PDB file of C-alpha atoms in Angstrom:
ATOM      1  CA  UNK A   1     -51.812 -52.366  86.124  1.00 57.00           C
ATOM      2  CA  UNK A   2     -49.924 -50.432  83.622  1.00 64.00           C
ATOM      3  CA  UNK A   3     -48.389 -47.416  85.604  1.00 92.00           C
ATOM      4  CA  UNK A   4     -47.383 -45.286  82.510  1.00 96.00           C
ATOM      5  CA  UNK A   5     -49.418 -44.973  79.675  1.00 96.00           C
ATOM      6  CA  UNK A   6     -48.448 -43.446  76.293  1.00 97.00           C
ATOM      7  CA  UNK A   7     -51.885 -43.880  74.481  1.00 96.00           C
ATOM      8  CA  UNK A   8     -50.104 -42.541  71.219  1.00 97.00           C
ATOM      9  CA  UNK A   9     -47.930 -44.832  69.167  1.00 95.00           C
ATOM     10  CA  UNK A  10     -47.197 -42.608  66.673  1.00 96.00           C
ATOM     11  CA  UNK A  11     -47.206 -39.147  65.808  1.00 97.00           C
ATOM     12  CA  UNK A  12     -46.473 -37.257  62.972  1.00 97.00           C
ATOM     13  CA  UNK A  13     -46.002 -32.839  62.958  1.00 98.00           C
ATOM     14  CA  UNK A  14     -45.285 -30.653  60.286  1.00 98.00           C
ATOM     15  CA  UNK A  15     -41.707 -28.341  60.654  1.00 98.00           C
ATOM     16  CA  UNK A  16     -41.632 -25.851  62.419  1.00 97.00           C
ATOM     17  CA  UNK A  17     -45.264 -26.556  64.526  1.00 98.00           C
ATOM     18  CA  UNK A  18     -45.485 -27.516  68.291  1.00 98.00           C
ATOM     19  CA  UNK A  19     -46.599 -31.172  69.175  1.00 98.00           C
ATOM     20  CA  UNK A  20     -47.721 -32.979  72.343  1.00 98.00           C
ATOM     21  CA  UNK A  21     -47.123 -36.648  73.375  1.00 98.00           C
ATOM     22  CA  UNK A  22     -49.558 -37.374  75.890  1.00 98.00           C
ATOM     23  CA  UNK A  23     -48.485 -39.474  79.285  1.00 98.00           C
ATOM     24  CA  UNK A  24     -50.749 -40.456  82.277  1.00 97.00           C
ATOM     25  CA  UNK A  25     -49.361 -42.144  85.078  1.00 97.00           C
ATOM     26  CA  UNK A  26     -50.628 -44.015  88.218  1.00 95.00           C
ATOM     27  CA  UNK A  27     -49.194 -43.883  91.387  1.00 92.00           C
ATOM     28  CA  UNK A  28     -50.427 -43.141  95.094  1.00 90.00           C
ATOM     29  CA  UNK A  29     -47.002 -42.243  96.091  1.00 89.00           C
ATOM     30  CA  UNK A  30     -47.131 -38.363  97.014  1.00 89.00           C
ATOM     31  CA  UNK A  31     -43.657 -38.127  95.650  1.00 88.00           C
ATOM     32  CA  UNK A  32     -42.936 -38.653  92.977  1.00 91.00           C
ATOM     33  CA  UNK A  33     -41.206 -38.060  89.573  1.00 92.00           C
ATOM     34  CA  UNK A  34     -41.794 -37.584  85.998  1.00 95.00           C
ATOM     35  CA  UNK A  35     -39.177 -37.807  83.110  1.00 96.00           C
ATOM     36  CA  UNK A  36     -39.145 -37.861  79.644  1.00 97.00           C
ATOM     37  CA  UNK A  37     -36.375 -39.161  77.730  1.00 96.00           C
ATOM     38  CA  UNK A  38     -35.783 -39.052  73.292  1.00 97.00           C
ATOM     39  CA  UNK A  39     -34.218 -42.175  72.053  1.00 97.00           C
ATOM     40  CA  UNK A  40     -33.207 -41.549  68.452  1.00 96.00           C
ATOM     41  CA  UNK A  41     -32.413 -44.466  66.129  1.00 94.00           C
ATOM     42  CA  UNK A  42     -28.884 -45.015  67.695  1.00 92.00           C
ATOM     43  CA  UNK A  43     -30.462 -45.901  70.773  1.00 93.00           C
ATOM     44  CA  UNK A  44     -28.883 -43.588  73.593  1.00 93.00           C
ATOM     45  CA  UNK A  45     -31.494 -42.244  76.131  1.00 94.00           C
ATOM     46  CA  UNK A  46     -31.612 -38.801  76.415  1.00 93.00           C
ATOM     47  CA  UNK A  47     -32.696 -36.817  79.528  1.00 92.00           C
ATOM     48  CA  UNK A  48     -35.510 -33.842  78.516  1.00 95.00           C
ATOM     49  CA  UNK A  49     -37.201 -32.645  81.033  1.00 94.00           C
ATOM     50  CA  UNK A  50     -37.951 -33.826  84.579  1.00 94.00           C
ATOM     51  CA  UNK A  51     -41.293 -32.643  86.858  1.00 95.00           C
ATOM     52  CA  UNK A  52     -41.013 -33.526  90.401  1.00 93.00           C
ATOM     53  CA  UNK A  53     -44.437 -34.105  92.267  1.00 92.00           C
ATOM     54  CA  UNK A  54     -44.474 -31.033  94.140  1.00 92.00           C
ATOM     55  CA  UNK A  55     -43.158 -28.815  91.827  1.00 91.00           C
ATOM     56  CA  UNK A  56     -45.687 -26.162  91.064  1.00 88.00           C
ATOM     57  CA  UNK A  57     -44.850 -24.695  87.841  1.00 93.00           C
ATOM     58  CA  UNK A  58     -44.601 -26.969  85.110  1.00 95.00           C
ATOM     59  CA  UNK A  59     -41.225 -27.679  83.991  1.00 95.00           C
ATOM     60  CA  UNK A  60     -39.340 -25.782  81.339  1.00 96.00           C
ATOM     61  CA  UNK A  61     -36.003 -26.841  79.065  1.00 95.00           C
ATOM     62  CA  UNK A  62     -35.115 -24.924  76.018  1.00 97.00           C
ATOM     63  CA  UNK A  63     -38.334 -26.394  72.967  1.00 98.00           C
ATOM     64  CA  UNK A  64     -39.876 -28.826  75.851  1.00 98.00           C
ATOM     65  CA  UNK A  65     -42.364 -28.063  78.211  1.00 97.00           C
ATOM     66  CA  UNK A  66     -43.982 -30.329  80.612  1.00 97.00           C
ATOM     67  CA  UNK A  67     -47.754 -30.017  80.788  1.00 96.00           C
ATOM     68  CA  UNK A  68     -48.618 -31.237  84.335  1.00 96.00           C
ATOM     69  CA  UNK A  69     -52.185 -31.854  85.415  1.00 96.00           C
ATOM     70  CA  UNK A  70     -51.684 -33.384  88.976  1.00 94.00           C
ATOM     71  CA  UNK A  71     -55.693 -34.130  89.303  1.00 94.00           C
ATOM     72  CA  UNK A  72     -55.643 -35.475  86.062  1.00 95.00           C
ATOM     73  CA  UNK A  73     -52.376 -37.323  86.702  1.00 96.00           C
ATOM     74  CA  UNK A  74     -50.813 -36.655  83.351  1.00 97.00           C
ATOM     75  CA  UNK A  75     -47.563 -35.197  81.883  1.00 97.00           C
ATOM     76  CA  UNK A  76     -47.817 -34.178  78.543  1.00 98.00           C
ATOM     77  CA  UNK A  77     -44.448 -33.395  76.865  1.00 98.00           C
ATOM     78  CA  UNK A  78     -45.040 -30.598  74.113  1.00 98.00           C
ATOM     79  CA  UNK A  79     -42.170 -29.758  71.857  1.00 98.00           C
ATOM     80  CA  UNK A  80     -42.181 -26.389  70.299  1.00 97.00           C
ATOM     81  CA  UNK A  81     -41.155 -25.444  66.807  1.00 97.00           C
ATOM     82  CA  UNK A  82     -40.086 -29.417  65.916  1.00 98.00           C
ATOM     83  CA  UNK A  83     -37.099 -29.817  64.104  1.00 97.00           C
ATOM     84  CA  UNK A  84     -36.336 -33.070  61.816  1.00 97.00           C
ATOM     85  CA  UNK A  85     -34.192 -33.871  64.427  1.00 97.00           C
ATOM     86  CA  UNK A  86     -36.904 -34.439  66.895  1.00 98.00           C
ATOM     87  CA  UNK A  87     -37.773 -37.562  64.976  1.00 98.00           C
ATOM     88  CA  UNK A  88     -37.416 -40.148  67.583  1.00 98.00           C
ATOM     89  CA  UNK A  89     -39.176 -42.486  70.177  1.00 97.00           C
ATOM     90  CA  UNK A  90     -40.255 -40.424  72.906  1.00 98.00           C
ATOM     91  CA  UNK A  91     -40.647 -42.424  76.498  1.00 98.00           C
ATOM     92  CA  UNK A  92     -42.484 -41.153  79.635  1.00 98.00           C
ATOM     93  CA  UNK A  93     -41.098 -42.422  82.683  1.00 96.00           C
ATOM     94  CA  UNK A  94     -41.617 -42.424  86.576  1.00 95.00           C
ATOM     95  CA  UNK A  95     -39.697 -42.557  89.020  1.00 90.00           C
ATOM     96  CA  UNK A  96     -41.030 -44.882  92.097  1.00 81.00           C
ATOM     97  CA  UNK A  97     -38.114 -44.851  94.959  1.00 78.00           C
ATOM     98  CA  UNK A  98     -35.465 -45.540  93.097  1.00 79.00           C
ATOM     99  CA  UNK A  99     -36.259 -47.070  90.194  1.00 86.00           C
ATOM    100  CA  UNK A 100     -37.667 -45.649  86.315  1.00 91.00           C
ATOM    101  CA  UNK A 101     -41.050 -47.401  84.852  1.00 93.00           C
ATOM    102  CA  UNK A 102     -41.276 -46.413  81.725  1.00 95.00           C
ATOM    103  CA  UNK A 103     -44.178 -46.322  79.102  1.00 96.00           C
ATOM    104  CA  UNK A 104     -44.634 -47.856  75.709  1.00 95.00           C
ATOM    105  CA  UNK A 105     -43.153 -44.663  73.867  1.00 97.00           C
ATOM    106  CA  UNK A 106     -44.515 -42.758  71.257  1.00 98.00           C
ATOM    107  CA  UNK A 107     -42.773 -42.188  67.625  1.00 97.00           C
ATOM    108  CA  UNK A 108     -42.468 -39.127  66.736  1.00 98.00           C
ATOM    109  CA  UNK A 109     -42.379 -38.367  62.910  1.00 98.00           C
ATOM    110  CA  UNK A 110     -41.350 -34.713  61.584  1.00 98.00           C
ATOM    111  CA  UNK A 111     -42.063 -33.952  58.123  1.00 97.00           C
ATOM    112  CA  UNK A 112     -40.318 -31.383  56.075  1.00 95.00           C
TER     113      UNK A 112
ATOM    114  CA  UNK B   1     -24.558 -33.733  82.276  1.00 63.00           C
ATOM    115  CA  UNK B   2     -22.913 -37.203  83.649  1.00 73.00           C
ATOM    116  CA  UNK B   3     -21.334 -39.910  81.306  1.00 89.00           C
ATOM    117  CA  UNK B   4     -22.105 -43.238  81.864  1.00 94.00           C
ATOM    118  CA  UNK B   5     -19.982 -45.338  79.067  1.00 96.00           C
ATOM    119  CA  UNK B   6     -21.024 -48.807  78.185  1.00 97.00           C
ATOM    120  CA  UNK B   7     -18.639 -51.688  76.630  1.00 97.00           C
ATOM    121  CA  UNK B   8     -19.380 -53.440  74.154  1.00 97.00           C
ATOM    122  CA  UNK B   9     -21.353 -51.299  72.417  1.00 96.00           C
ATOM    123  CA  UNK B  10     -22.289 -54.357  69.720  1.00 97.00           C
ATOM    124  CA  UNK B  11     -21.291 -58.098  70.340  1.00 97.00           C
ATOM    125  CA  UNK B  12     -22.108 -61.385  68.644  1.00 97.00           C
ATOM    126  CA  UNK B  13     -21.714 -64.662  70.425  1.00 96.00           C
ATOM    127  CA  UNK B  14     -22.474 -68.099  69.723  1.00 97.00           C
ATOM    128  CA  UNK B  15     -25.067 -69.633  71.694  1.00 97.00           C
ATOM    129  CA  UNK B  16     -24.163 -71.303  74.514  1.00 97.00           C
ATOM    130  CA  UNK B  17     -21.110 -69.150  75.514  1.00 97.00           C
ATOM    131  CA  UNK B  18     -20.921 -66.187  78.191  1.00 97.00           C
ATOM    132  CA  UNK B  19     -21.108 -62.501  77.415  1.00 97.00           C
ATOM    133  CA  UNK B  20     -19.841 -59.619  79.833  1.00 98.00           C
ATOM    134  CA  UNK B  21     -20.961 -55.963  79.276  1.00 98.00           C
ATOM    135  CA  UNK B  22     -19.529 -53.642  81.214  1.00 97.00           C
ATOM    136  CA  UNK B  23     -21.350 -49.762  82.581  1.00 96.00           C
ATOM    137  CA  UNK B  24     -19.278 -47.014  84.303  1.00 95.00           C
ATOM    138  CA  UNK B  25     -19.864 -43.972  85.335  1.00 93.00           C
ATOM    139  CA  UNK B  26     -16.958 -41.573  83.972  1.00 93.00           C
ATOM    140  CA  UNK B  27     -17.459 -38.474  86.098  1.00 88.00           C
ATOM    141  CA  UNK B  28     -19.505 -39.628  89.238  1.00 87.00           C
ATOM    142  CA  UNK B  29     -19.566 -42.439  91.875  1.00 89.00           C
ATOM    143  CA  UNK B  30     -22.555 -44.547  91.782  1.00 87.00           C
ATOM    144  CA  UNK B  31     -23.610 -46.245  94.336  1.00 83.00           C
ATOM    145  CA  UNK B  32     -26.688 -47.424  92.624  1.00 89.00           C
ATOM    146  CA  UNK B  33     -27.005 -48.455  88.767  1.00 93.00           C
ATOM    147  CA  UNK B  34     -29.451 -49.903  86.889  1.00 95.00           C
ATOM    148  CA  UNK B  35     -29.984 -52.925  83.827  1.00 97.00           C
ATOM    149  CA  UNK B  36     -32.453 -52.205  81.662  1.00 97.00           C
ATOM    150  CA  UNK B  37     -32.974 -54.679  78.441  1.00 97.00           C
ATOM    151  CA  UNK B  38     -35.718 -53.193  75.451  1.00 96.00           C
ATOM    152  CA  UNK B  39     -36.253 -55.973  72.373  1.00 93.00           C
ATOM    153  CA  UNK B  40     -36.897 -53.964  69.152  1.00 90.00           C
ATOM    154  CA  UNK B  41     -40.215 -51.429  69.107  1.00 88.00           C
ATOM    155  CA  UNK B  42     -40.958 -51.872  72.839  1.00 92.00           C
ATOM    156  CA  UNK B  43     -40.112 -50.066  75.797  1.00 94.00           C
ATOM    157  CA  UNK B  44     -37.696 -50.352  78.748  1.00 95.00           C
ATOM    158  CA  UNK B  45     -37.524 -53.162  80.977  1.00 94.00           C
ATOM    159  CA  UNK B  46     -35.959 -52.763  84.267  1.00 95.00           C
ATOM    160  CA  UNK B  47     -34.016 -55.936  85.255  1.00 96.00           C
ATOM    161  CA  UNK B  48     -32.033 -55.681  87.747  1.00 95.00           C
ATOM    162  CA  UNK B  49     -30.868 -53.031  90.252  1.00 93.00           C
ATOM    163  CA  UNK B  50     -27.088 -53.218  91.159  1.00 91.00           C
ATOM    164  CA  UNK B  51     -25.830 -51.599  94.604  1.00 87.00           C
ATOM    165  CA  UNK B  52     -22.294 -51.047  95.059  1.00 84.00           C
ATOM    166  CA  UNK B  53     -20.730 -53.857  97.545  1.00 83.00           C
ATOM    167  CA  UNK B  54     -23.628 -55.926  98.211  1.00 86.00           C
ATOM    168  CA  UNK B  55     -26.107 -58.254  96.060  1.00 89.00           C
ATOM    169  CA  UNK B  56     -28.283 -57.282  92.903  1.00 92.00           C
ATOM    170  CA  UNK B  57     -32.418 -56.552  93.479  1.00 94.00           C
ATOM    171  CA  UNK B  58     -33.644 -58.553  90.669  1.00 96.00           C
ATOM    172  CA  UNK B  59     -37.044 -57.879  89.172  1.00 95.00           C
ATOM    173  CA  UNK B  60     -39.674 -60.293  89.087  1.00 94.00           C
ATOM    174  CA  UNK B  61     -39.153 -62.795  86.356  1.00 94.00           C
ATOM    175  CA  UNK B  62     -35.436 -62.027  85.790  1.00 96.00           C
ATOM    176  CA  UNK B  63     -32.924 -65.244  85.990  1.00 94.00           C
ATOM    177  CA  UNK B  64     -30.497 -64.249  88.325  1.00 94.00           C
ATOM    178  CA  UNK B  65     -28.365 -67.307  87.187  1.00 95.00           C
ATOM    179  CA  UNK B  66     -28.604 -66.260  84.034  1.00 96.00           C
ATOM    180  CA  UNK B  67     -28.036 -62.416  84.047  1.00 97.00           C
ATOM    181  CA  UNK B  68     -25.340 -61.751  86.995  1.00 96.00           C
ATOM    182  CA  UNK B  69     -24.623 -58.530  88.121  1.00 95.00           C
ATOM    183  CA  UNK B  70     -21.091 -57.520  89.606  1.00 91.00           C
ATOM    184  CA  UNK B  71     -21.145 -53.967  91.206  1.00 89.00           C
ATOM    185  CA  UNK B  72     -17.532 -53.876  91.918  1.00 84.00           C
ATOM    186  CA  UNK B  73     -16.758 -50.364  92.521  1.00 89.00           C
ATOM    187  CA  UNK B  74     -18.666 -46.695  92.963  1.00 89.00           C
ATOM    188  CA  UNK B  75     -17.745 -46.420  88.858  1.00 92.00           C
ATOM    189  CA  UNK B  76     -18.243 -49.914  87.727  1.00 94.00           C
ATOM    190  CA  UNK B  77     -20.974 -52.328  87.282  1.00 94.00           C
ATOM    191  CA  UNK B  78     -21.305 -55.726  84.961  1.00 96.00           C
ATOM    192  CA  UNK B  79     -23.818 -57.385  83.519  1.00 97.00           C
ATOM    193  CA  UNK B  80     -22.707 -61.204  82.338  1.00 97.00           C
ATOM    194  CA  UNK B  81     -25.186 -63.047  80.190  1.00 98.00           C
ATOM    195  CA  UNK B  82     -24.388 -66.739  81.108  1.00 97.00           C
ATOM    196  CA  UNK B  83     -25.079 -69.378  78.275  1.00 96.00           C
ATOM    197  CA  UNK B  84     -26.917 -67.233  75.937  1.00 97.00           C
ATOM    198  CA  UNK B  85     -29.268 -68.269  74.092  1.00 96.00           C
ATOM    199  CA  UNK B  86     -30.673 -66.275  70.773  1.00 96.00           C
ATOM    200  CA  UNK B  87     -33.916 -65.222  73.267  1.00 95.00           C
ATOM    201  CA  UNK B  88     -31.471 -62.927  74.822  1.00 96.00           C
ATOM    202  CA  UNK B  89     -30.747 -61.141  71.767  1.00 97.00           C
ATOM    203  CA  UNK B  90     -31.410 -57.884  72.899  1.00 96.00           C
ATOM    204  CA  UNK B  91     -30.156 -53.826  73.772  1.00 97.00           C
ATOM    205  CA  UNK B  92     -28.983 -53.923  76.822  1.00 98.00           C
ATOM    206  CA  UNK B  93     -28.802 -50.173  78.077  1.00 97.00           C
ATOM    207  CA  UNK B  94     -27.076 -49.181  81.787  1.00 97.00           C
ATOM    208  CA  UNK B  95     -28.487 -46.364  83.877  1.00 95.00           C
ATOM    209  CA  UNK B  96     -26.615 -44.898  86.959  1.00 92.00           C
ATOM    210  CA  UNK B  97     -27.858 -42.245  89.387  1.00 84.00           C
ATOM    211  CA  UNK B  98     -25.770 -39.099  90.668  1.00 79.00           C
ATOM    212  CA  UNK B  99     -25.014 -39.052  94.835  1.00 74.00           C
ATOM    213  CA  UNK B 100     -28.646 -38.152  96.444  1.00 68.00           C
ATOM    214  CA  UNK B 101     -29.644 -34.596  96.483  1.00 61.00           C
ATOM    215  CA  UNK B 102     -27.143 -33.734  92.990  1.00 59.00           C
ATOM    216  CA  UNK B 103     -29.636 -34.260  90.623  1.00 63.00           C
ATOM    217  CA  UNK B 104     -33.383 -35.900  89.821  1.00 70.00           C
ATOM    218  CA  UNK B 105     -31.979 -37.422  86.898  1.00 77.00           C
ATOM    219  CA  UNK B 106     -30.698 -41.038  85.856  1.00 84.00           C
ATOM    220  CA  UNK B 107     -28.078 -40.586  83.077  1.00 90.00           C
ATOM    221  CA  UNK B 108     -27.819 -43.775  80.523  1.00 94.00           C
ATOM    222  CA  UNK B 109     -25.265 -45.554  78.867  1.00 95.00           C
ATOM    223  CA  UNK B 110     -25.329 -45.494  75.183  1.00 96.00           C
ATOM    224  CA  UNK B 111     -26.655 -49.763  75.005  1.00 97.00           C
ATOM    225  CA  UNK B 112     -25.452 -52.752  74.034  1.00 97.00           C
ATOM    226  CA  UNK B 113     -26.975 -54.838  70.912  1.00 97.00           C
ATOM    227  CA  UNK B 114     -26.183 -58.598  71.769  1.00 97.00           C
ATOM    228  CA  UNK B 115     -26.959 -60.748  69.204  1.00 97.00           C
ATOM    229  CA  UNK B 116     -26.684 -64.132  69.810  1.00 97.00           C
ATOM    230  CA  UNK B 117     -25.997 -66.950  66.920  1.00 96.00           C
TER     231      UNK B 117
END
């Protein structure tokens, strides 16, 4: 069973608008962890925005917040005020002990 | 935040011979790191888990004759892909976690594109 699940392969915003990549996960762990990372076309992984389980304020970085819905199980990323730069693949992750499962991604697209 | 570095960052082989990439961590000792492999347009796929000083926690389906992992030191794991083959064509990308309790995060290398003739 797929235990991330990025139901949007691609995604296009206008400049300047917010955007949200939806994520779901399934785990019956009570802790647990949520990341997202931005790969850009070079390929490096880079760190956004982590939610930890028990963490009851959604998490906060700069344009990215972390929509968490515990019930729901889902971790929506939303980007604020996207730049062109934001154009990217955008991966939700878990962490289960030690290790990262990661979704499918989601391509962001961000139009002038 | 932590570098990991990753070496090479491209490499072309012929098929049949043995590839080595190497993943350190510049400012941090890991004790754990992590071998990841994506083909083009799909995700992340965790292959291997590499603990410093003792054997590598394959996943299910990985080779481990054919992707051996070296963990030598708290800054330095390998990833040798033996007789490749142009099926492992692929980005390779490294991942290494901080000391428990510094951070949440797993900081990556920047990848490896292996392209195999």
């Amino acid at each position: 069973a797929q235990k991330i699940t990025q139901t949007q392969p691609g995604m296009f915003v206008q400049e300047k608008e917010a955007v949200t990549l939806d994520c779901t996960y399934d785990t019956s762990d009570q802790s647990y962890g949520l990341f997202w990372y931005k790969q850009p076309s070079s390929g490096e992984m880079i760190f956004l925005i982590y939610q930890g389980s028990y963490d009851e304020q959604n998490a906060t970085e700069g344009r990215y917040s972390l929509n968490f819905q515990k019930a729901r199980k889902s971790a929506n990323l939303v980007i604020s005020a996207s730049q062109l730069g934001d154009s990217a693949m955008y991966f939700c992750a878990m962490r289960e002990a030690t290790k990262l499962v990661f979704g499918k991604g989601t391509k962001l697209t961000v139009n002038p | 935040g932590a570098v990991v570095s990753q070496h090479p960052s491209r490499v072309i082989c012929k098929s049949g011979t043995s590839v080595k990439i190497e993943c350190r961590s510049l400012d941090f000792q890991a004790t754990t790191m992590f071998w990841y492999r994506q083909f083009p347009k799909q995700s992340l796929m965790l292959m291997a888990t590499s603990n410093e000083g003792s054997k590598a926690t394959y996943e299910q389906g990985v080779e481990k004759d054919k992707f051996l992992i070296n963990h030598a030191s708290l800054t330095l794991s390998t990833l040798t892909v033996t007789s490749a083959h142009p099926e492992d064509s692929s980005f390779y990308i490294c991942s290494a976690r901080p000391p428990s309790g510094t951070s949440n995060e797993q900081y990556f290398g920047p990848g490896t594109r292996l392209t195999v003739t």
